[in-house]
Amino acid sequence: MKPMLKILLFGSLLPIAACNNNTEQEKKNAPDSLQQYAAQRLAGYAPVKLTADLSALSEKEKQMIPLLIEAAAIMDDLYWQQSYGNKDSLLNAITDSTTREFARINYGPWDKLNNDTPFIAGVGTKPPGGEFYPHDMTKEELEKSDVKDKHGEYSVIRRDSAGKLIAIPYHQFYQAPLKRASDLLVQAAALAEDADLKKYLELRAQALITDNYMPSDVAWMDMKNNGLDVIIGPIENYEDQLYNSRNAFEAYILVKDKVWSKKLEKYVAMLPALQKGLPVEDKYKKEVPGTSSQLNAYDVIYYAGQCNSGGKTIAVNLPNNEALQKSKGTRRSQLKNAMRAKFDNILMPIAQELIDPSQLRQVQFDAFFADVMFHEVAHGLGVKNTIDGKGTVRAALQEQGSWLEEAKADILGLYMVTKLVEMNELPGPIENYYTTFMAGILRSVRFGAGEAHGKANMLAFNYFEEKGAFTKTQDGHYKVDVPKFRDAMNGLSNLILTLQGNGDKPAVEKLMKEKAVVRPDLQADLNKLQQKGIPVDITFEQGVKVLGLK
């Protein structure tokens, strides 16, 4: 996802104050001030101009883009409110321009890719519930209350004048900005030439002011021939680290690559057969994944809100509603231009530094694309409901659900790649995919333990290391052992699917504490990447002017 500047990167992504494994040398390297910290961390983001070829779009589609960007900017402001609170009060109080820019990237004063480490004096620890809940509320208080919408996706919890907890729907709490965004989608719909896109935009506009997102999600899944697309609204629940219940606002504006998308169509039909072959007991794979899912490739032309904070998303698997997933499947959207930029400017430099030279040629973009693509497809495998009547996996695991689901998608995506290579549906050799996956782990553990994908990759790294799936050479390079890598893949798949199927939250918490951590040897390698100036992620220069539109 990102072109690169020559930069200095502070540490790995693990905070100096919060990590118990720091060496004395690491402590000596700590910045003298929070301002210096912000400057060093900001240097870890490579700036990227977010552009795409718009020549396949019609004139009316191009006229829609500024309207959609304006609506997306509203999602950006709403996410600020959910992540921190009053954006202007924070940014206007920061006198140092570098720290102010770092706060913009993080949508607040906490470093999202460094375990939410605060970088502005006096702000304290980030509330795990963000701004979805009163800061003085405990989980026990909410559970014992008579609030009907305790774990709703589209409401905030507040106190009434008597101090009693109440739930306020988003469409009421954020009424004025959501009405403006809704009106902009209606204006864009009036320009839409594709009937299905027009229907989706109209229904999405209605959803923003009612919180009834199901009709628009169905309409979105029914779109097949549109060249322009927009994902907008309260979608992912990562920001709610208290319960993983409430969704945060975000938006992507996308241009469909119809040639690439056509190539990807065939894999969705293979999901039921791949589900049957999962390396786990039959009771954990009885559900039949939907085959109406779509696999498409896009170039992104605008990010806003949650997906733009900290690490930038390079693939999207939606909708999240379990019932809709079972009936309609999902759409797995590969964000091709962002993915290519991340590969060229982050993953390859990491591989050149840490992957054994004898295997370096096996780190390839096509393998990276496949690993990321099938990560998204793999969200549809396994189980959505526990096997013993505890309800959905998401409800049973609560705040432990998101990171384990990302770990599942990582490992089952690799399982799918393995099977498809064996079936000659993907070009081999499998070594390319395994070695690229290894390099990908080393990229993603840098996201830190405060982020679901970071935890998932820490688990994979530690599990694979314990199973001998890779070795560390005398000169400090990682070398993949292909047979053991495959065995570890199957073992970790079995472990995760079993935990999800059982809805065993205590066991997942134990697994996170024991294995979703960065150990000293890996920490030293991450510090090496910092010393080489390899970026952690990117930040975008984007908008109407960048796209050459009026």
Coordinates of C-alpha atoms in Angstrom, one line a residue:
M1 CA 0.0 0.0 0.0
K2 CA 2.8 2.5 0.0
P3 CA 5.6 4.3 -1.6
M4 CA 8.4 5.2 0.6
L5 CA 10.6 7.9 2.0
K6 CA 14.0 7.3 3.4
I7 CA 13.2 7.3 7.1
L8 CA 14.1 6.6 10.7
L9 CA 11.7 4.4 12.5
F10 CA 11.4 4.4 16.3
G11 CA 11.9 1.0 17.8
S12 CA 9.7 -1.8 16.8
L13 CA 6.0 -1.4 17.3
L14 CA 6.2 -2.3 21.0
P15 CA 6.1 0.5 23.5
I16 CA 9.2 1.2 25.5
A17 CA 7.2 1.8 28.6
A18 CA 4.9 -1.2 28.3
C19 CA 7.3 -4.0 27.3
N20 CA 9.0 -6.0 30.0
N21 CA 11.6 -7.4 27.7
N22 CA 13.5 -4.2 26.9
T23 CA 17.3 -4.3 27.0
E24 CA 19.4 -1.6 28.6
Q25 CA 20.4 -0.5 25.1
E26 CA 16.8 -0.1 24.1
K27 CA 16.2 2.0 27.1
K28 CA 19.2 4.2 26.2
N29 CA 17.7 4.6 22.7
A30 CA 14.4 5.9 24.1
P31 CA 13.5 9.4 23.0
D32 CA 14.1 12.3 25.4
S33 CA 10.6 13.7 25.0
L34 CA 7.2 12.9 23.7
Q35 CA 7.7 15.4 20.9
Q36 CA 10.8 13.5 19.8
Y37 CA 8.9 10.2 20.1
A38 CA 6.1 11.6 17.8
A39 CA 8.7 12.8 15.3
Q40 CA 10.5 9.4 15.2
R41 CA 7.2 7.5 14.9
L42 CA 5.9 9.7 12.2
A43 CA 9.0 9.0 10.2
G44 CA 7.8 5.3 10.1
Y45 CA 5.0 6.2 7.8
A46 CA 5.8 6.5 4.1
P47 CA 3.7 9.1 2.3
V48 CA 1.8 7.8 -0.7
K49 CA -0.2 9.6 -3.4
L50 CA -3.4 7.7 -3.7
T51 CA -4.2 7.6 -7.4
A52 CA -5.7 5.2 -9.9
D53 CA -6.5 5.0 -13.6
L54 CA -10.0 6.6 -13.9
S55 CA -10.2 6.2 -17.7
A56 CA -12.7 3.3 -17.6
L57 CA -15.2 5.4 -15.6
S58 CA -17.9 7.4 -17.4
E59 CA -18.2 11.2 -17.0
K60 CA -21.1 10.8 -14.6
E61 CA -19.1 8.3 -12.5
K62 CA -16.3 10.9 -12.3
Q63 CA -18.9 13.5 -11.2
M64 CA -20.0 11.2 -8.4
I65 CA -16.5 11.0 -6.9
P66 CA -16.4 14.5 -5.2
L67 CA -19.8 13.8 -3.7
L68 CA -18.6 10.5 -2.3
I69 CA -15.4 12.0 -1.0
E70 CA -17.4 14.7 0.8
A71 CA -19.6 12.0 2.4
A72 CA -16.5 10.0 3.3
A73 CA -15.0 13.0 5.0
I74 CA -18.0 13.1 7.3
M75 CA -17.3 9.5 8.3
D76 CA -13.8 10.7 9.1
D77 CA -15.1 13.3 11.5
L78 CA -17.4 10.8 13.1
Y79 CA -14.6 8.3 13.7
W80 CA -12.6 11.0 15.4
Q81 CA -15.5 11.4 17.8
Q82 CA -15.6 7.6 18.5
S83 CA -11.8 7.2 18.8
Y84 CA -11.0 10.3 20.8
G85 CA -13.7 13.0 21.0
N86 CA -13.3 16.6 19.9
K87 CA -10.8 16.6 17.1
D88 CA -10.3 20.3 17.0
S89 CA -9.8 20.7 20.7
L90 CA -6.9 18.2 20.5
L91 CA -5.3 19.4 17.3
N92 CA -5.5 23.1 18.2
A93 CA -3.9 22.5 21.5
I94 CA -0.8 20.9 19.9
T95 CA 1.8 23.5 19.1
D96 CA 4.3 21.2 17.5
S97 CA 3.4 20.5 13.8
T98 CA 5.0 17.1 13.7
T99 CA 3.1 15.9 16.8
R100 CA -0.1 17.3 15.4
E101 CA 0.4 15.4 12.1
F102 CA 1.1 12.2 14.1
A103 CA -2.1 12.8 16.0
R104 CA -4.0 13.1 12.7
I105 CA -2.7 9.8 11.5
N106 CA -3.7 8.1 14.8
Y107 CA -7.0 9.9 15.2
G108 CA -6.0 10.9 18.7
P109 CA -3.1 11.0 21.1
W110 CA -2.4 7.3 21.2
D111 CA 0.0 5.5 18.9
K112 CA -2.2 2.8 17.2
L113 CA 0.7 0.8 15.9
N114 CA 2.5 0.8 19.3
N115 CA -0.1 -0.7 21.6
D116 CA -1.9 2.7 21.9
T117 CA 1.1 4.3 23.7
P118 CA 0.2 7.9 24.6
F119 CA 2.4 10.5 23.0
I120 CA 0.9 13.7 24.4
A121 CA 1.5 14.6 28.1
G122 CA -1.4 14.1 30.5
V123 CA -3.8 12.2 28.2
G124 CA -3.4 8.9 30.1
T125 CA -4.2 5.4 28.9
K126 CA -6.6 5.0 26.0
P127 CA -10.1 3.9 27.2
P128 CA -10.6 0.4 25.9
G129 CA -14.2 1.3 25.0
G130 CA -13.1 4.4 23.1
E131 CA -15.9 6.9 23.2
F132 CA -18.6 4.3 22.9
Y133 CA -19.1 4.1 26.7
P134 CA -18.8 6.4 29.7
H135 CA -15.2 6.3 30.9
D136 CA -16.3 5.5 34.4
M137 CA -18.5 2.6 33.4
T138 CA -17.4 -0.9 34.3
K139 CA -18.4 -4.0 32.3
E140 CA -20.1 -5.3 35.4
E141 CA -22.3 -2.2 35.6
L142 CA -23.4 -2.5 32.0
E143 CA -24.1 -6.2 32.3
K144 CA -26.3 -5.6 35.4
S145 CA -28.1 -2.7 33.9
D146 CA -31.5 -2.8 32.2
V147 CA -30.1 -1.3 29.0
K148 CA -31.8 -3.2 26.1
D149 CA -29.0 -2.5 23.6
K150 CA -26.1 -3.5 25.8
H151 CA -24.0 -4.8 22.9
G152 CA -25.5 -3.1 19.9
E153 CA -23.5 -2.4 16.8
Y154 CA -25.1 1.0 16.1
S155 CA -25.5 2.7 19.5
V156 CA -23.5 4.5 22.2
I157 CA -23.9 4.0 25.9
R158 CA -24.3 7.2 27.9
R159 CA -25.7 8.3 31.3
D160 CA -29.0 10.1 31.6
S161 CA -29.4 13.1 34.0
A162 CA -29.8 10.6 36.9
G163 CA -26.6 8.8 36.1
K164 CA -28.4 5.8 34.7
L165 CA -26.9 4.0 31.7
I166 CA -28.9 4.3 28.5
A167 CA -28.3 3.4 24.8
I168 CA -28.6 6.1 22.1
P169 CA -28.8 4.9 18.5
Y170 CA -26.2 6.3 16.1
H171 CA -28.8 7.9 13.9
Q172 CA -29.9 10.0 16.9
F173 CA -26.6 10.6 18.6
Y174 CA -24.9 11.7 15.3
Q175 CA -28.1 13.0 13.6
A176 CA -26.9 16.1 11.9
P177 CA -23.7 14.8 10.2
L178 CA -25.4 11.5 9.2
K179 CA -28.2 13.5 7.5
R180 CA -25.6 15.5 5.6
A181 CA -23.8 12.3 4.5
S182 CA -27.1 10.7 3.5
D183 CA -28.0 13.7 1.3
L184 CA -24.7 13.4 -0.5
L185 CA -25.3 9.8 -1.2
V186 CA -28.7 10.6 -2.6
Q187 CA -27.1 13.2 -4.9
A188 CA -24.5 10.6 -6.0
A189 CA -27.3 8.1 -6.7
A190 CA -29.0 10.6 -9.0
L191 CA -25.9 10.5 -11.2
A192 CA -25.5 6.7 -11.1
E193 CA -26.0 5.0 -14.5
D194 CA -25.8 1.5 -13.1
A195 CA -29.2 0.6 -11.7
D196 CA -27.8 -1.6 -8.9
L197 CA -25.3 1.0 -7.8
K198 CA -28.1 3.6 -7.8
K199 CA -30.3 1.3 -5.6
Y200 CA -27.4 0.6 -3.2
L201 CA -26.6 4.3 -2.7
E202 CA -30.2 5.2 -2.1
L203 CA -30.6 2.4 0.5
R204 CA -27.3 3.3 2.1
A205 CA -28.4 6.9 2.4
Q206 CA -31.5 5.6 4.2
A207 CA -29.4 3.3 6.4
L208 CA -27.3 6.2 7.7
I209 CA -30.4 7.9 9.1
T210 CA -32.2 4.8 10.4
D211 CA -29.4 2.4 11.5
N212 CA -31.1 -0.3 9.4
Y213 CA -28.1 -1.4 7.3
M214 CA -29.4 -4.9 6.2
P215 CA -31.3 -3.8 3.0
S216 CA -28.3 -1.8 1.7
D217 CA -25.9 -4.6 2.6
V218 CA -28.1 -7.0 0.5
A219 CA -28.1 -4.4 -2.4
W220 CA -24.4 -4.0 -2.1
M221 CA -23.9 -7.8 -2.5
D222 CA -26.3 -7.8 -5.5
M223 CA -24.1 -5.3 -7.4
K224 CA -22.1 -7.0 -10.1
N225 CA -21.4 -4.6 -13.0
N226 CA -20.6 -1.3 -11.3
G227 CA -17.2 0.3 -12.1
L228 CA -17.3 2.7 -9.1
D229 CA -18.0 1.5 -5.5
V230 CA -18.2 2.9 -2.1
I231 CA -18.1 1.3 1.3
I232 CA -19.4 3.7 3.9
G233 CA -20.9 3.7 7.4
P234 CA -20.3 2.1 10.8
I235 CA -18.7 -1.2 9.8
E236 CA -15.9 -2.8 11.9
N237 CA -15.8 -3.3 15.6
Y238 CA -12.0 -3.2 16.3
E239 CA -12.2 0.2 18.0
D240 CA -14.5 -1.2 20.7
Q241 CA -11.8 -3.1 22.7
L242 CA -14.1 -3.4 25.6
Y243 CA -16.6 -5.7 23.9
N244 CA -15.9 -5.8 20.2
S245 CA -19.5 -4.9 19.8
R246 CA -19.9 -1.4 18.5
N247 CA -19.0 -0.4 15.0
A248 CA -16.8 2.5 13.9
F249 CA -17.4 4.8 11.0
E250 CA -15.3 4.5 7.9
A251 CA -15.4 4.8 4.1
Y252 CA -13.5 3.5 1.1
I253 CA -14.1 4.8 -2.5
L254 CA -13.1 2.2 -5.0
V255 CA -12.6 1.7 -8.7
K256 CA -13.2 -1.8 -9.9
D257 CA -10.5 -3.7 -11.9
K258 CA -12.9 -5.8 -14.0
V259 CA -10.1 -7.8 -15.7
W260 CA -8.5 -8.9 -12.4
S261 CA -11.9 -9.5 -10.8
K262 CA -12.9 -11.9 -13.6
K263 CA -9.8 -14.0 -12.9
L264 CA -10.8 -14.3 -9.3
E265 CA -14.4 -15.5 -9.7
K266 CA -13.7 -19.2 -9.8
Y267 CA -12.3 -19.6 -6.3
V268 CA -15.5 -18.8 -4.4
A269 CA -17.2 -21.9 -5.8
M270 CA -14.5 -24.1 -4.2
L271 CA -15.3 -23.0 -0.7
P272 CA -17.7 -25.9 0.3
A273 CA -15.1 -28.5 -0.8
L274 CA -12.3 -26.7 1.0
Q275 CA -14.5 -26.4 4.1
K276 CA -14.8 -30.2 4.2
G277 CA -11.1 -30.7 4.0
L278 CA -10.3 -28.4 7.0
P279 CA -7.8 -30.1 9.4
V280 CA -10.2 -30.4 12.3
E281 CA -12.9 -32.7 13.7
D282 CA -16.1 -32.8 11.6
K283 CA -18.2 -31.1 14.2
Y284 CA -16.2 -28.0 13.8
K285 CA -16.8 -27.8 10.0
K286 CA -20.4 -28.7 9.6
E287 CA -21.5 -25.3 8.4
V288 CA -21.7 -24.8 4.6
P289 CA -20.1 -21.6 3.5
G290 CA -22.1 -19.5 1.0
T291 CA -21.0 -19.6 -2.6
S292 CA -22.6 -16.4 -3.8
S293 CA -19.6 -14.6 -2.4
Q294 CA -17.6 -12.3 -4.7
L295 CA -13.9 -12.0 -5.1
N296 CA -13.0 -8.6 -6.7
A297 CA -10.0 -6.5 -7.2
Y298 CA -10.1 -2.7 -6.9
D299 CA -7.9 0.4 -6.8
V300 CA -8.7 2.6 -3.8
I301 CA -9.0 6.3 -4.4
Y302 CA -10.0 7.4 -0.9
Y303 CA -9.8 6.2 2.7
A304 CA -11.6 7.7 5.7
G305 CA -12.2 6.9 9.3
Q306 CA -11.3 3.6 11.0
C307 CA -9.7 2.1 7.9
N308 CA -7.4 5.1 7.6
S309 CA -6.2 5.1 11.2
G310 CA -2.7 3.7 11.9
G311 CA -2.1 0.8 9.6
K312 CA -4.0 1.0 6.3
T313 CA -6.2 -1.9 5.2
I314 CA -5.3 -3.7 2.0
A315 CA -8.2 -6.1 1.7
V316 CA -11.8 -6.0 2.9
N317 CA -14.3 -8.9 3.6
L318 CA -17.9 -7.7 4.1
P319 CA -20.6 -7.7 5.2
N320 CA -20.0 -8.8 8.8
N321 CA -23.5 -9.8 9.6
E322 CA -23.4 -13.6 10.2
A323 CA -26.9 -14.3 8.9
L324 CA -26.2 -12.4 5.7
Q325 CA -22.9 -14.2 5.3
K326 CA -24.7 -17.5 5.4
S327 CA -27.4 -16.5 2.9
K328 CA -25.4 -14.3 0.5
G329 CA -21.8 -15.0 1.3
T330 CA -19.4 -12.0 1.3
R331 CA -17.5 -9.8 -1.0
R332 CA -13.8 -10.0 -0.7
S333 CA -12.3 -6.8 -2.0
Q334 CA -8.6 -6.8 -2.8
L335 CA -7.2 -3.3 -2.8
K336 CA -4.6 -3.8 -5.5
N337 CA -2.8 -0.5 -5.7
A338 CA -2.5 -0.2 -1.9
M339 CA -1.3 -3.8 -1.7
R340 CA 1.4 -3.3 -4.4
A341 CA 2.7 -0.2 -2.6
K342 CA 3.0 -2.1 0.7
F343 CA 4.8 -5.0 -1.0
D344 CA 7.3 -2.8 -2.9
N345 CA 8.1 -0.4 -0.1
I346 CA 7.7 -2.4 3.1
L347 CA 7.5 -6.2 2.6
M348 CA 10.4 -6.5 0.2
P349 CA 12.8 -4.4 2.2
I350 CA 11.9 -6.5 5.3
A351 CA 12.5 -9.7 3.3
Q352 CA 15.9 -8.5 2.0
E353 CA 16.9 -7.8 5.6
L354 CA 15.5 -10.9 7.4
I355 CA 14.7 -13.8 4.9
D356 CA 17.5 -16.2 4.1
P357 CA 19.2 -15.2 0.8
S358 CA 18.6 -18.7 -0.6
Q359 CA 14.9 -18.2 -0.4
L360 CA 14.7 -14.4 -1.1
R361 CA 13.6 -15.0 -4.7
Q362 CA 10.6 -16.8 -3.5
V363 CA 9.2 -13.6 -1.9
Q364 CA 6.9 -12.5 -4.8
F365 CA 4.0 -10.1 -5.2
D366 CA 1.7 -12.7 -6.8
A367 CA 2.2 -14.9 -3.7
F368 CA 1.6 -11.9 -1.4
F369 CA -1.6 -11.0 -3.4
A370 CA -2.8 -14.6 -3.0
D371 CA -1.9 -14.8 0.7
V372 CA -3.9 -11.6 1.4
M373 CA -6.7 -12.5 -0.9
F374 CA -7.3 -15.9 0.6
H375 CA -7.0 -14.4 4.1
E376 CA -10.3 -12.6 3.2
V377 CA -11.9 -15.6 1.6
A378 CA -11.0 -17.7 4.7
H379 CA -13.2 -15.5 6.9
G380 CA -16.0 -17.6 5.3
L381 CA -14.6 -20.9 6.4
G382 CA -14.9 -22.6 9.8
V383 CA -17.8 -21.9 12.1
K384 CA -19.9 -18.8 12.8
N385 CA -21.8 -20.5 15.6
T386 CA -20.5 -22.4 18.6
I387 CA -21.1 -26.1 18.5
D388 CA -22.7 -26.4 22.0
G389 CA -25.4 -23.7 21.8
K390 CA -23.5 -20.7 23.2
G391 CA -24.6 -18.6 20.2
T392 CA -22.3 -17.1 17.7
V393 CA -18.6 -17.3 18.0
R394 CA -18.5 -13.5 18.1
A395 CA -20.9 -13.3 21.0
A396 CA -19.1 -16.1 22.9
L397 CA -15.6 -14.7 22.6
Q398 CA -16.6 -11.0 22.9
E399 CA -13.4 -8.8 23.1
Q400 CA -11.3 -11.8 22.3
G401 CA -13.1 -12.6 19.1
S402 CA -11.6 -10.1 16.6
W403 CA -7.9 -11.0 17.0
L404 CA -8.6 -14.8 16.9
E405 CA -10.8 -14.4 13.8
E406 CA -7.9 -12.5 12.1
A407 CA -5.5 -15.4 13.2
K408 CA -8.0 -17.9 11.7
A409 CA -8.2 -16.0 8.4
D410 CA -4.4 -15.8 8.2
I411 CA -3.9 -19.5 8.7
L412 CA -6.9 -20.8 6.8
G413 CA -6.0 -18.5 3.9
L414 CA -2.6 -20.3 3.8
Y415 CA -4.4 -23.6 4.0
M416 CA -6.5 -22.6 1.0
V417 CA -3.5 -21.6 -1.0
T418 CA -1.8 -24.9 -0.2
K419 CA -4.8 -26.9 -1.4
L420 CA -5.3 -24.8 -4.5
V421 CA -1.6 -25.3 -5.5
E422 CA -2.0 -29.0 -4.9
M423 CA -5.1 -28.9 -7.2
N424 CA -3.2 -26.9 -9.9
E425 CA -5.6 -24.1 -9.4
L426 CA -2.8 -21.8 -8.4
P427 CA 0.7 -21.8 -9.9
G428 CA 3.4 -23.2 -7.6
P429 CA 5.7 -23.8 -6.1
I430 CA 4.2 -23.7 -2.6
E431 CA 7.6 -22.5 -1.3
N432 CA 6.8 -19.1 -2.8
Y433 CA 3.6 -18.7 -0.8
Y434 CA 5.2 -20.0 2.5
T435 CA 8.2 -17.8 2.3
T436 CA 6.1 -14.8 1.4
F437 CA 3.8 -15.6 4.3
M438 CA 6.8 -15.7 6.6
A439 CA 7.9 -12.3 5.4
G440 CA 4.3 -11.1 5.8
I441 CA 4.3 -12.2 9.4
L442 CA 7.5 -10.1 10.0
R443 CA 5.7 -7.1 8.5
S444 CA 2.5 -7.5 10.4
V445 CA 3.9 -8.2 13.9
R446 CA 5.1 -4.6 13.8
F447 CA 1.4 -3.5 14.1
G448 CA 1.8 -4.2 17.9
A449 CA -0.2 -6.0 20.5
G450 CA -2.8 -3.3 20.6
E451 CA -4.1 -4.2 17.2
A452 CA -6.0 -7.4 16.2
H453 CA -3.9 -8.2 13.1
G454 CA -0.7 -7.7 15.1
K455 CA -1.8 -10.2 17.8
A456 CA -2.8 -12.7 15.1
N457 CA 0.7 -12.5 13.6
M458 CA 2.4 -12.8 16.9
L459 CA 0.5 -16.0 17.6
A460 CA 1.5 -17.4 14.1
F461 CA 5.1 -16.5 14.6
N462 CA 5.4 -18.1 18.1
Y463 CA 3.4 -21.2 17.1
F464 CA 5.4 -21.8 13.9
E465 CA 8.7 -21.2 15.7
E466 CA 7.8 -23.8 18.4
K467 CA 6.9 -26.3 15.7
G468 CA 10.2 -25.8 13.9
A469 CA 8.5 -24.4 10.8
F470 CA 11.4 -22.0 10.3
T471 CA 14.9 -21.8 11.6
K472 CA 17.1 -18.9 12.4
T473 CA 20.5 -19.1 10.6
Q474 CA 23.8 -18.1 12.2
D475 CA 23.8 -14.9 10.2
G476 CA 20.3 -14.0 11.6
H477 CA 18.1 -14.9 8.6
Y478 CA 14.8 -16.8 8.7
K479 CA 14.7 -20.0 6.6
V480 CA 11.4 -21.8 6.0
D481 CA 11.2 -25.6 6.4
V482 CA 8.4 -26.4 4.0
P483 CA 7.1 -29.8 5.4
K484 CA 7.2 -28.4 9.0
F485 CA 5.5 -25.2 7.8
R486 CA 2.6 -27.2 6.4
D487 CA 2.3 -29.3 9.6
A488 CA 2.3 -26.1 11.7
M489 CA -0.3 -24.6 9.5
N490 CA -2.6 -27.6 10.0
G491 CA -1.9 -27.6 13.7
L492 CA -2.7 -24.0 14.3
S493 CA -5.8 -24.3 12.1
N494 CA -7.1 -27.1 14.3
L495 CA -6.4 -25.1 17.5
I496 CA -8.1 -22.0 16.4
L497 CA -11.2 -23.7 14.9
T498 CA -11.6 -25.8 18.0
L499 CA -11.4 -22.7 20.3
Q500 CA -13.9 -20.9 18.1
G501 CA -16.3 -23.8 17.9
N502 CA -16.2 -24.3 21.6
G503 CA -16.6 -20.6 22.3
D504 CA -13.9 -21.0 24.9
K505 CA -13.1 -17.4 25.9
P506 CA -10.9 -18.3 28.9
A507 CA -8.7 -20.5 26.7
V508 CA -8.5 -17.8 24.1
E509 CA -7.4 -15.3 26.7
K510 CA -4.8 -17.7 27.9
L511 CA -3.5 -18.2 24.4
M512 CA -3.3 -14.5 23.8
K513 CA -1.3 -13.9 27.0
E514 CA 1.1 -16.8 26.2
K515 CA 1.6 -16.6 22.5
A516 CA 0.3 -13.2 21.1
V517 CA 3.5 -11.5 22.4
V518 CA 6.8 -10.5 20.9
R519 CA 9.7 -12.3 22.6
P520 CA 13.2 -10.8 22.9
D521 CA 14.8 -12.4 19.9
L522 CA 12.1 -11.2 17.5
Q523 CA 12.1 -7.8 19.2
A524 CA 15.8 -7.5 18.3
D525 CA 15.0 -8.2 14.7
L526 CA 12.2 -5.6 14.7
N527 CA 14.7 -3.1 16.1
K528 CA 17.0 -4.0 13.2
L529 CA 14.3 -3.0 10.8
Q530 CA 13.9 0.3 12.6
Q531 CA 17.6 1.0 12.3
K532 CA 17.5 0.3 8.6
G533 CA 14.7 2.9 8.2
I534 CA 12.1 0.5 6.8
P535 CA 8.6 2.0 7.1
V536 CA 5.9 0.4 9.2
D537 CA 3.0 1.7 7.2
I538 CA 1.9 4.5 5.0
T539 CA -0.1 7.7 5.1
F540 CA -2.1 9.0 2.2
E541 CA -2.1 12.2 0.1
Q542 CA -5.6 11.9 -1.3
G543 CA -8.6 13.7 -2.6
V544 CA -10.1 15.4 -5.6
K545 CA -7.0 17.4 -6.5
V546 CA -4.7 14.3 -6.3
L547 CA -7.1 12.5 -8.6
G548 CA -7.1 15.4 -11.1
L549 CA -10.8 16.0 -10.7
K550 CA -12.6 19.3 -10.1

